[in-house]
Coordinates of C-alpha atoms and ligand atoms in Angstrom, one line a residue:
M1 CA -16.1 -142.8 9.6
N2 CA -16.0 -142.5 13.4
D3 CA -16.9 -146.0 14.7
Q4 CA -18.5 -144.6 17.9
L5 CA -21.1 -142.8 15.8
R6 CA -21.9 -145.9 13.8
Q7 CA -23.2 -147.4 17.0
P8 CA -26.4 -146.3 18.6
V9 CA -25.4 -143.2 20.4
A10 CA -25.5 -143.8 24.2
P11 CA -28.3 -141.8 25.9
D12 CA -25.9 -140.7 28.5
M13 CA -23.8 -138.9 25.9
V14 CA -23.6 -135.5 27.7
H15 CA -22.3 -132.3 26.2
A16 CA -21.1 -129.3 28.2
N17 CA -20.9 -125.6 27.2
I18 CA -17.6 -124.4 25.8
I19 CA -16.6 -121.3 27.6
G20 CA -13.1 -119.7 27.5
G21 CA -11.8 -122.9 25.7
Q22 CA -13.0 -125.2 28.5
D23 CA -15.8 -127.7 28.7
V24 CA -18.1 -126.2 31.4
E25 CA -21.3 -127.7 32.8
A26 CA -24.3 -125.6 33.2
S27 CA -24.0 -123.5 36.4
D28 CA -27.0 -125.3 38.0
G29 CA -26.1 -128.7 36.5
D30 CA -29.3 -128.9 34.4
L31 CA -29.4 -130.8 31.2
L32 CA -31.8 -130.9 28.2
D33 CA -32.7 -134.1 26.4
V34 CA -32.0 -134.2 22.7
L35 CA -34.4 -136.4 20.8
S36 CA -33.7 -137.9 17.4
P37 CA -36.2 -136.6 14.8
A38 CA -36.0 -139.9 13.0
D39 CA -37.5 -142.0 15.8
G40 CA -38.2 -139.7 18.7
L41 CA -35.7 -141.6 20.9
L42 CA -33.1 -140.0 23.3
L43 CA -29.9 -139.2 21.4
A44 CA -27.9 -137.1 23.8
R45 CA -28.1 -134.5 26.6
I46 CA -26.9 -130.9 26.4
A47 CA -26.2 -128.3 29.1
S48 CA -29.2 -126.2 29.8
G49 CA -27.3 -122.9 29.9
T50 CA -28.2 -120.2 32.5
A51 CA -27.8 -116.5 32.6
R52 CA -24.7 -117.1 34.7
D53 CA -23.2 -119.3 32.0
V54 CA -23.9 -116.6 29.4
D55 CA -22.3 -114.1 31.6
A56 CA -19.2 -116.2 32.0
A57 CA -19.1 -116.7 28.2
V58 CA -19.4 -113.0 27.5
K59 CA -16.6 -112.2 30.0
A60 CA -14.4 -114.9 28.4
A61 CA -15.1 -113.3 25.0
R62 CA -14.3 -109.9 26.2
A63 CA -11.0 -111.1 27.7
A64 CA -10.1 -112.7 24.4
F65 CA -11.0 -109.5 22.5
E66 CA -8.9 -107.4 24.7
G67 CA -6.2 -110.1 24.9
A68 CA -4.7 -112.8 22.6
W69 CA -7.5 -112.8 20.0
G70 CA -7.7 -109.0 19.7
R71 CA -3.9 -108.9 19.2
L72 CA -3.9 -111.1 16.2
T73 CA -3.4 -109.5 12.8
A74 CA -6.2 -109.9 10.2
T75 CA -3.9 -112.3 8.3
E76 CA -3.4 -114.4 11.4
R77 CA -7.2 -114.6 12.1
G78 CA -7.7 -115.6 8.5
R79 CA -5.2 -118.4 8.7
L80 CA -6.9 -119.8 11.8
L81 CA -10.2 -119.7 10.0
I82 CA -8.7 -121.5 7.0
K83 CA -7.2 -124.1 9.4
L84 CA -10.6 -124.6 10.9
A85 CA -12.0 -125.0 7.4
H86 CA -9.5 -127.8 6.8
A87 CA -10.3 -129.4 10.1
V88 CA -14.1 -129.4 9.2
E89 CA -13.3 -131.0 5.8
A90 CA -11.2 -133.7 7.5
D91 CA -14.1 -134.4 9.9
V92 CA -16.8 -134.4 7.2
E93 CA -17.9 -138.0 7.8
T94 CA -18.5 -137.6 11.5
L95 CA -20.1 -134.2 11.3
T96 CA -22.4 -135.4 8.5
L97 CA -23.7 -138.3 10.5
L98 CA -24.0 -136.3 13.7
E99 CA -26.0 -133.6 11.9
T100 CA -28.3 -136.2 10.4
R101 CA -28.9 -137.8 13.7
D102 CA -29.4 -134.5 15.5
V103 CA -31.6 -132.6 13.0
G104 CA -32.9 -135.4 10.7
K105 CA -31.5 -134.2 7.4
P106 CA -30.9 -136.8 4.8
L107 CA -27.1 -137.6 4.7
A108 CA -26.5 -135.9 1.4
Q109 CA -28.0 -132.6 2.7
S110 CA -26.0 -132.8 5.9
R111 CA -22.8 -133.4 3.9
A112 CA -23.7 -130.4 1.7
D113 CA -24.1 -128.3 4.9
V114 CA -20.8 -129.4 6.4
T115 CA -19.0 -128.7 3.1
G116 CA -20.8 -125.4 3.0
L117 CA -19.5 -124.6 6.5
A118 CA -15.9 -125.3 5.3
R119 CA -16.4 -123.1 2.3
Y120 CA -17.8 -120.2 4.5
L121 CA -14.7 -120.5 6.8
E122 CA -12.4 -120.5 3.8
Y123 CA -14.3 -117.6 2.2
Y124 CA -14.1 -115.4 5.3
G125 CA -10.6 -116.6 6.3
T126 CA -9.3 -115.5 2.9
A127 CA -11.3 -112.3 3.1
A128 CA -10.1 -111.3 6.6
D129 CA -7.1 -109.2 5.4
K130 CA -8.9 -107.8 2.4
L131 CA -11.3 -105.8 4.5
H132 CA -10.0 -102.2 4.6
G133 CA -11.1 -98.7 5.1
D134 CA -10.8 -95.5 3.2
V135 CA -8.9 -92.2 3.0
I136 CA -11.2 -89.2 2.6
P137 CA -10.0 -85.9 1.0
Y138 CA -10.6 -83.2 3.6
L139 CA -9.1 -79.9 4.7
G140 CA -5.7 -79.3 3.1
T141 CA -4.1 -79.4 6.5
H142 CA -5.6 -82.7 7.7
F143 CA -5.3 -86.4 6.8
V144 CA -8.4 -88.5 7.3
G145 CA -8.3 -92.3 7.5
V146 CA -11.4 -94.4 8.1
E147 CA -10.7 -97.8 9.7
R148 CA -13.1 -100.8 9.6
V149 CA -13.1 -102.1 13.2
P150 CA -14.8 -105.0 14.9
F151 CA -17.7 -104.3 17.3
G152 CA -16.0 -106.3 20.1
V153 CA -18.1 -109.2 21.4
T154 CA -20.9 -110.5 19.1
G155 CA -23.8 -112.7 20.1
H156 CA -25.2 -115.3 17.7
I157 CA -28.5 -117.0 18.0
V158 CA -28.6 -119.9 15.5
P159 CA -31.7 -121.8 14.5
W160 CA -32.1 -125.5 14.0
N161 CA -32.7 -125.8 10.3
Y162 CA -29.2 -125.2 8.9
P163 CA -26.9 -125.1 12.0
M164 CA -23.7 -125.6 10.1
Q165 CA -24.3 -123.1 7.3
I166 CA -25.7 -120.4 9.6
F167 CA -22.9 -120.8 12.0
G168 CA -20.5 -120.4 9.0
R169 CA -22.1 -117.3 7.6
S170 CA -22.6 -115.6 10.9
V171 CA -19.8 -116.7 13.3
G172 CA -17.3 -117.2 10.5
A173 CA -17.8 -113.6 9.3
A174 CA -17.8 -112.2 12.8
L175 CA -14.5 -113.9 13.7
A176 CA -12.9 -112.9 10.4
A177 CA -13.8 -109.2 11.2
G178 CA -12.0 -109.6 14.6
N179 CA -14.9 -110.0 17.0
A180 CA -14.9 -112.5 19.8
T181 CA -18.1 -114.5 19.8
V182 CA -20.7 -116.1 22.0
V183 CA -23.0 -118.6 20.2
K184 CA -26.4 -120.0 21.4
P185 CA -27.3 -122.8 19.1
A186 CA -30.9 -124.0 18.9
E187 CA -31.9 -126.5 21.6
D188 CA -32.6 -129.1 18.9
A189 CA -29.4 -128.5 16.9
S190 CA -26.4 -128.0 19.2
L191 CA -24.3 -131.1 18.6
T192 CA -22.4 -130.2 15.4
I193 CA -21.8 -126.6 16.6
L194 CA -20.2 -127.9 19.8
R195 CA -18.0 -130.3 17.8
V196 CA -16.9 -127.5 15.5
A197 CA -16.1 -125.3 18.5
K198 CA -13.9 -128.1 19.8
L199 CA -12.2 -128.3 16.4
A200 CA -11.5 -124.5 16.7
R201 CA -9.9 -125.1 20.0
D202 CA -7.8 -127.9 18.5
V203 CA -6.5 -125.8 15.6
G204 CA -5.4 -123.1 18.0
F205 CA -8.0 -120.4 18.3
P206 CA -7.2 -118.4 21.5
Q207 CA -9.4 -119.2 24.5
G208 CA -12.6 -117.2 24.5
A209 CA -12.6 -116.2 20.9
L210 CA -15.5 -118.7 20.3
N211 CA -17.8 -119.6 23.1
V212 CA -20.9 -121.8 22.9
V213 CA -23.7 -121.8 25.5
T214 CA -26.4 -124.3 24.8
G215 CA -29.9 -124.2 26.2
L216 CA -33.4 -122.8 25.8
G217 CA -34.2 -119.7 23.9
R218 CA -36.2 -118.1 26.7
T219 CA -33.3 -118.6 29.2
A220 CA -29.9 -118.8 27.5
G221 CA -31.0 -117.1 24.4
A222 CA -32.7 -114.2 26.2
A223 CA -29.8 -113.8 28.6
L224 CA -27.4 -113.5 25.6
T225 CA -29.5 -111.0 23.7
S226 CA -30.1 -108.8 26.7
H227 CA -26.5 -109.0 28.1
P228 CA -25.0 -105.5 28.3
G229 CA -21.6 -106.9 27.4
I230 CA -22.8 -107.8 23.9
D231 CA -21.9 -105.3 21.2
F232 CA -23.8 -106.7 18.2
I233 CA -26.3 -109.5 17.7
S234 CA -26.9 -111.8 14.7
F235 CA -30.2 -113.7 14.8
T236 CA -31.9 -116.1 12.4
G237 CA -35.3 -117.5 13.4
S238 CA -38.9 -116.6 13.6
P239 CA -40.3 -113.1 13.3
E240 CA -41.8 -113.3 16.8
T241 CA -38.5 -114.1 18.4
G242 CA -36.8 -111.6 16.1
T243 CA -39.0 -108.9 17.7
A244 CA -37.9 -110.0 21.2
V245 CA -34.3 -110.0 20.1
Q246 CA -34.4 -106.6 18.6
T247 CA -36.3 -105.2 21.6
A248 CA -33.6 -106.6 23.9
A249 CA -30.9 -105.2 21.7
A250 CA -32.5 -101.8 21.8
Q251 CA -32.3 -101.7 25.6
N252 CA -28.5 -101.9 25.2
H253 CA -28.4 -99.7 22.1
V254 CA -26.7 -102.3 19.9
G255 CA -27.4 -103.3 16.4
V256 CA -28.9 -106.6 15.1
T257 CA -29.1 -108.5 11.9
L258 CA -32.4 -110.4 11.6
E259 CA -33.1 -113.1 9.1
L260 CA -36.7 -114.2 9.7
G261 CA -37.7 -116.5 6.9
G262 CA -40.0 -116.0 3.9
K263 CA -42.8 -117.0 1.6
S264 CA -40.8 -116.9 -1.6
A265 CA -42.5 -117.0 -5.0
Q266 CA -41.4 -119.0 -8.0
V267 CA -43.0 -117.2 -11.0
V268 CA -43.4 -119.3 -14.1
F269 CA -44.3 -117.6 -17.4
D270 CA -45.8 -119.5 -20.3
D271 CA -42.6 -119.3 -22.4
A272 CA -40.5 -120.9 -19.7
D273 CA -38.5 -124.1 -20.3
I274 CA -40.8 -126.3 -18.1
E275 CA -38.7 -129.5 -18.3
R276 CA -35.8 -127.6 -17.0
A277 CA -37.9 -125.8 -14.4
L278 CA -39.8 -128.8 -12.9
P279 CA -37.1 -130.5 -10.8
V280 CA -35.9 -127.1 -9.5
L281 CA -39.5 -126.0 -8.7
V282 CA -40.0 -129.1 -6.6
N283 CA -36.6 -129.2 -4.9
A284 CA -36.9 -125.5 -3.9
I285 CA -39.6 -126.5 -1.4
I286 CA -38.6 -130.1 -0.7
Q287 CA -35.0 -129.4 0.3
N288 CA -34.6 -129.9 4.1
G289 CA -38.3 -130.9 4.2
G290 CA -39.3 -127.3 3.5
Q291 CA -37.6 -126.1 6.7
T292 CA -35.7 -123.6 4.8
C293 CA -36.0 -119.8 5.2
S294 CA -35.5 -119.4 1.4
A295 CA -37.8 -122.2 0.4
G296 CA -39.7 -121.6 -2.8
S297 CA -43.1 -122.2 -1.1
R298 CA -45.4 -120.5 -3.7
L299 CA -45.7 -121.3 -7.4
L300 CA -47.2 -118.5 -9.5
I301 CA -48.0 -120.0 -12.9
Q302 CA -49.3 -118.1 -16.0
R303 CA -52.9 -119.2 -16.6
G304 CA -52.4 -120.8 -20.0
I305 CA -50.0 -123.4 -18.7
F306 CA -51.4 -123.6 -15.2
D307 CA -53.1 -127.0 -15.5
D308 CA -50.2 -128.6 -17.3
V309 CA -47.6 -127.4 -14.8
V310 CA -49.8 -128.3 -11.8
N311 CA -50.2 -131.8 -13.2
A312 CA -46.5 -132.3 -13.8
V313 CA -45.6 -131.0 -10.3
A314 CA -48.3 -133.1 -8.7
A315 CA -47.0 -136.2 -10.4
R316 CA -43.6 -135.5 -8.8
F317 CA -45.1 -134.9 -5.4
K318 CA -46.9 -138.2 -5.5
A319 CA -43.6 -140.0 -5.9
L320 CA -41.9 -138.3 -2.9
R321 CA -41.3 -140.3 0.3
A322 CA -40.5 -138.9 3.7
G323 CA -38.2 -141.4 5.4
H324 CA -35.4 -142.3 7.8
P325 CA -32.7 -139.7 7.0
E326 CA -29.9 -142.4 7.0
R327 CA -31.7 -144.2 4.1
S328 CA -31.5 -141.6 1.4
P329 CA -35.2 -140.5 1.4
D330 CA -36.5 -137.7 -0.7
L331 CA -37.1 -135.8 2.5
G332 CA -36.4 -136.5 6.2
P333 CA -38.6 -135.9 9.3
M334 CA -39.5 -132.5 10.7
I335 CA -37.1 -131.3 13.4
N336 CA -39.4 -132.0 16.4
Q337 CA -43.0 -132.9 17.3
A338 CA -44.0 -129.2 17.6
Q339 CA -42.9 -128.5 14.0
Q340 CA -44.6 -131.7 12.8
R341 CA -47.9 -130.5 14.5
R342 CA -47.5 -127.0 13.1
V343 CA -47.3 -128.3 9.5
E344 CA -50.2 -130.8 10.1
K345 CA -52.4 -128.1 11.5
Y346 CA -51.8 -125.9 8.4
L347 CA -52.8 -128.9 6.2
E348 CA -55.9 -129.7 8.3
K349 CA -57.1 -126.1 8.0
A350 CA -56.5 -126.1 4.3
R351 CA -58.6 -129.2 3.9
Q352 CA -61.3 -127.7 6.1
D353 CA -61.2 -124.6 3.9
G354 CA -61.9 -126.8 0.9
L355 CA -58.5 -126.3 -0.8
T356 CA -57.6 -129.0 -3.3
V357 CA -54.7 -131.3 -2.8
A358 CA -53.3 -131.8 -6.2
G359 CA -50.5 -134.2 -5.2
E360 CA -49.5 -135.8 -2.0
G361 CA -46.4 -138.0 -1.3
G362 CA -46.2 -140.6 1.4
I363 CA -44.2 -141.8 4.4
A364 CA -41.8 -144.6 3.7
A365 CA -43.0 -148.0 5.0
D366 CA -39.8 -148.4 7.0
A367 CA -39.9 -145.0 8.7
P368 CA -39.8 -145.4 12.5
S369 CA -43.2 -144.8 14.0
G370 CA -41.9 -142.4 16.6
G371 CA -40.3 -140.0 14.0
Y372 CA -41.7 -136.7 13.0
Y373 CA -42.6 -137.4 9.4
V374 CA -45.0 -135.3 7.2
P375 CA -45.8 -136.2 3.6
A376 CA -44.9 -133.7 0.9
T377 CA -48.2 -131.9 -0.1
F378 CA -49.0 -129.8 -3.1
L379 CA -52.2 -127.8 -3.2
A380 CA -53.6 -126.1 -6.3
P381 CA -55.3 -123.8 -7.0
V382 CA -54.8 -121.8 -3.8
P383 CA -56.1 -118.2 -3.5
H384 CA -53.5 -115.6 -3.0
E385 CA -55.2 -114.3 0.2
S386 CA -55.4 -117.6 1.9
T387 CA -53.4 -118.4 5.0
L388 CA -51.4 -121.1 3.2
S389 CA -50.3 -118.5 0.6
Q390 CA -49.4 -115.9 3.2
D391 CA -47.9 -117.8 6.2
E392 CA -44.5 -119.5 6.4
V393 CA -45.4 -123.1 7.0
F394 CA -41.8 -124.3 7.2
G395 CA -42.6 -127.8 6.0
P396 CA -42.9 -129.7 2.7
V397 CA -46.0 -127.8 1.6
L398 CA -46.3 -126.1 -1.8
V399 CA -49.1 -124.0 -3.2
A400 CA -49.9 -122.8 -6.7
T401 CA -51.8 -119.8 -7.9
P402 CA -52.5 -118.7 -11.5
F403 CA -51.8 -115.2 -12.9
D404 CA -52.8 -113.6 -16.2
D405 CA -50.0 -111.1 -17.0
E406 CA -46.7 -109.6 -15.9
A407 CA -48.3 -106.9 -13.7
E408 CA -50.4 -109.5 -11.8
A409 CA -47.4 -111.8 -11.4
I410 CA -45.4 -109.0 -9.8
R411 CA -48.3 -108.0 -7.5
L412 CA -48.8 -111.5 -6.3
A413 CA -45.1 -112.3 -5.9
N414 CA -44.6 -109.1 -3.8
G415 CA -48.0 -109.6 -2.0
T416 CA -46.9 -111.1 1.3
A417 CA -45.4 -109.5 4.4
Y418 CA -42.1 -111.3 3.6
G419 CA -39.5 -110.6 1.0
L420 CA -36.5 -112.9 1.1
V421 CA -36.1 -114.7 -2.3
A422 CA -37.9 -114.9 -5.6
S423 CA -37.4 -116.7 -8.9
V424 CA -38.5 -115.9 -12.5
W425 CA -38.9 -118.6 -15.2
T426 CA -39.0 -117.2 -18.8
R427 CA -37.1 -117.4 -22.0
D428 CA -37.6 -113.7 -22.6
A429 CA -34.5 -111.9 -21.4
M430 CA -36.0 -108.5 -21.2
R431 CA -39.0 -109.8 -19.2
A432 CA -36.7 -111.7 -16.9
T433 CA -34.7 -108.5 -16.2
R434 CA -37.9 -106.3 -15.9
V435 CA -39.7 -108.7 -13.5
G436 CA -36.5 -109.7 -11.6
R437 CA -35.8 -106.0 -10.9
S438 CA -39.4 -105.5 -9.6
M439 CA -39.2 -108.2 -6.9
R440 CA -39.2 -107.0 -3.4
A441 CA -36.7 -109.7 -2.3
G442 CA -33.1 -109.8 -1.2
Q443 CA -32.2 -112.4 -3.9
V444 CA -33.8 -113.0 -7.2
F445 CA -33.0 -116.0 -9.4
V446 CA -33.8 -116.3 -13.1
N447 CA -34.2 -119.8 -14.6
C448 CA -32.7 -121.3 -11.5
Y449 CA -33.3 -121.2 -7.7
G450 CA -30.7 -120.9 -4.9
A451 CA -28.0 -121.9 -7.4
G452 CA -24.7 -123.0 -6.0
G453 CA -25.4 -122.4 -2.3
G454 CA -24.7 -118.7 -2.5
I455 CA -21.9 -118.3 0.0
E456 CA -20.5 -115.4 -2.0
L457 CA -23.9 -113.7 -2.5
P458 CA -25.4 -111.1 -0.1
F459 CA -28.5 -112.6 1.5
G460 CA -31.3 -111.1 3.6
G461 CA -34.8 -109.8 3.5
F462 CA -37.3 -107.0 3.1
G463 CA -40.2 -106.5 5.5
K464 CA -41.0 -109.4 7.8
S465 CA -38.0 -111.3 6.4
G466 CA -35.8 -109.1 8.5
H467 CA -33.0 -106.7 7.9
G468 CA -29.2 -106.6 7.5
R469 CA -27.3 -108.8 5.1
E470 CA -25.3 -112.0 5.6
K471 CA -23.1 -114.0 3.2
G472 CA -20.6 -112.6 0.7
F473 CA -18.3 -109.7 1.5
E474 CA -21.3 -107.6 2.6
G475 CA -21.8 -110.1 5.4
L476 CA -18.2 -109.4 6.6
V477 CA -18.7 -105.7 6.5
E478 CA -21.9 -106.1 8.6
F479 CA -19.8 -107.3 11.6
T480 CA -17.7 -104.1 11.6
T481 CA -18.1 -100.4 12.3
T482 CA -15.9 -97.5 11.4
R483 CA -13.4 -95.3 13.3
T484 CA -12.4 -92.1 11.5
L485 CA -9.0 -90.7 12.4
V486 CA -8.4 -87.0 11.6
I487 CA -4.8 -85.9 11.8
A488 CA -3.8 -82.3 11.6
H489 CA -0.4 -81.9 9.9
G490 CA -0.1 -78.3 9.0
Ligands
TXE1 O1 -38.1 -120.4 16.2 P1 -37.4 -119.4 17.2 P2 -38.7 -121.8 16.4 C1 -39.6 -120.0 11.8 C2 -40.3 -121.2 11.1 C3 -40.6 -122.0 12.3 C4 -40.9 -121.0 13.4 C5 -40.7 -121.5 14.8 O2 -41.5 -120.7 10.5 O3 -41.8 -122.8 12.1 O4 -39.9 -120.0 13.1 O5 -39.5 -122.1 15.0 C6 -33.8 -119.0 20.0 N1 -34.3 -114.8 23.0 N2 -38.1 -120.2 11.6 O6 -39.7 -121.8 17.5 O7 -38.1 -119.4 18.5 C7 -34.0 -120.4 20.0 O8 -33.4 -121.1 21.1 C8 -33.3 -115.2 22.3 C9 -37.5 -119.7 10.5 O9 -37.6 -122.8 16.5 O10 -37.2 -118.1 16.5 C10 -33.3 -120.8 18.6 O11 -31.9 -120.8 18.9 N3 -33.3 -116.3 21.5 C11 -36.0 -119.6 10.6 C12 -33.6 -119.6 17.8 O12 -34.0 -118.5 18.7 C13 -34.4 -117.1 21.5 C14 -35.3 -120.7 11.3 C15 -34.8 -119.8 16.8 O13 -35.9 -120.1 17.5 C16 -35.6 -116.7 22.2 C17 -36.1 -121.2 12.4 C18 -35.5 -115.5 23.0 N4 -36.5 -115.0 23.7 C19 -37.4 -121.0 12.5 N5 -36.5 -117.6 22.0 C20 -35.3 -119.1 9.4 N6 -35.3 -117.8 9.2 O14 -34.7 -119.9 8.6 C21 -36.0 -118.5 21.2 N7 -34.7 -118.2 20.9

């Protein structure tokens, strides 16, 4: 493990943007403080990127696309991504600790994210030269070939909840497809992305293929999404910012992928294997403190087993402790004070509305007082129409609602503005298939939830959860368009 990181990180640890392969300070020299979610103390400072920095990064990316990066074959691009995957694996200890300190994830989750990033890079690296076009039968006198070509320069707005994984699925796929990239990490989660960009430089990515401009969403982020030199945008974040991003993209007539979170239902029928389900039902919301777009934040339970399942889930919630992320807690802190307040406000309103807390965890006695901790909270029964059943809380808050039959289960599961993920728990294979295929969600799990990380599986939403697909081979295709060549030969 990197000894420097074992020590308290010096507050003057300052990070520049990475533009055209160089470390570049913000054009006006401004810095943003990075606070540790575990204790609220200063951890580092990052460049507060400006529109000028974004412009320089877009120009560096364009030069790479038209130059050394654009000239590489798909195989050569793939090899570089695989080299980067190996460099990430070799750096796993340092990246894991840095991620935990920056975003407050328990070490095991940070490690899983870093390993996930390496796997994304491997997946897209090995896929780069398997992405090919088509030949279309046409007039007898003409040959028609359809090529899959990159857009050019892609912009990536990455949120703070899974910086490593979202960087992997978005930037990894865009690079594999041959685009040059400009990344704006979240202001609360830039440190590991900057480090990976340096690893990319070390393993030989041509200058400008991967640029990182850190800073605020309303300045650096907005400058990136409205820049006329950007050919496609990938955004993961809130629906409100997603609207701003898509509006900006529309001005430049470019496409966007939006992944905007969810309010995903876990549907439990009375014939389900409850013992098998219980740990999965709880983990689906507790993972990353509930700050997960695909969190299973609603339990829909068939009425006959409602009380029993609620009691069993409540018992598990009571045992959960939020604590310092370097001390293997059940869940870490929220990312920042604003997110902590957001979750607390939802819980205050729920109590005012008279909703019943069925099980509440605690905060570990040794959790630093300045950290952004929220106890895991399970409420049941919660009416389907209530705010807590409809809004994405993005914290360790689970609600349960009873249903009577299959039709009601489907209506409730599909009854929010979101549509990202769902799960169905039953031993009846026909019902599992029937209900699974009725879900308005981009991914549906049967007798499991989020199994295996899903790097190979297309992921994305319906409705307010956004549009476009990431992950899997479909995520690679998403970063390309076509060019059709018609050749007369007779
Ligand atoms: O999101 P924002 P916030 C949801 C979750 C959370 C809420 C608010 O419910 O509680 O959103 O989080 C950049 N132009 N999700 O405020 O604002 C910003 O710098 C361009 C769900 O953090 O969407 C960051 O990099 N970019 C979600 C990114 O957008 C802008 C993950 C996300 O920030 C911008 C995160 C602008 N005008 C939050 N304004 C998921 N789908 O998993 C901000 N940004």
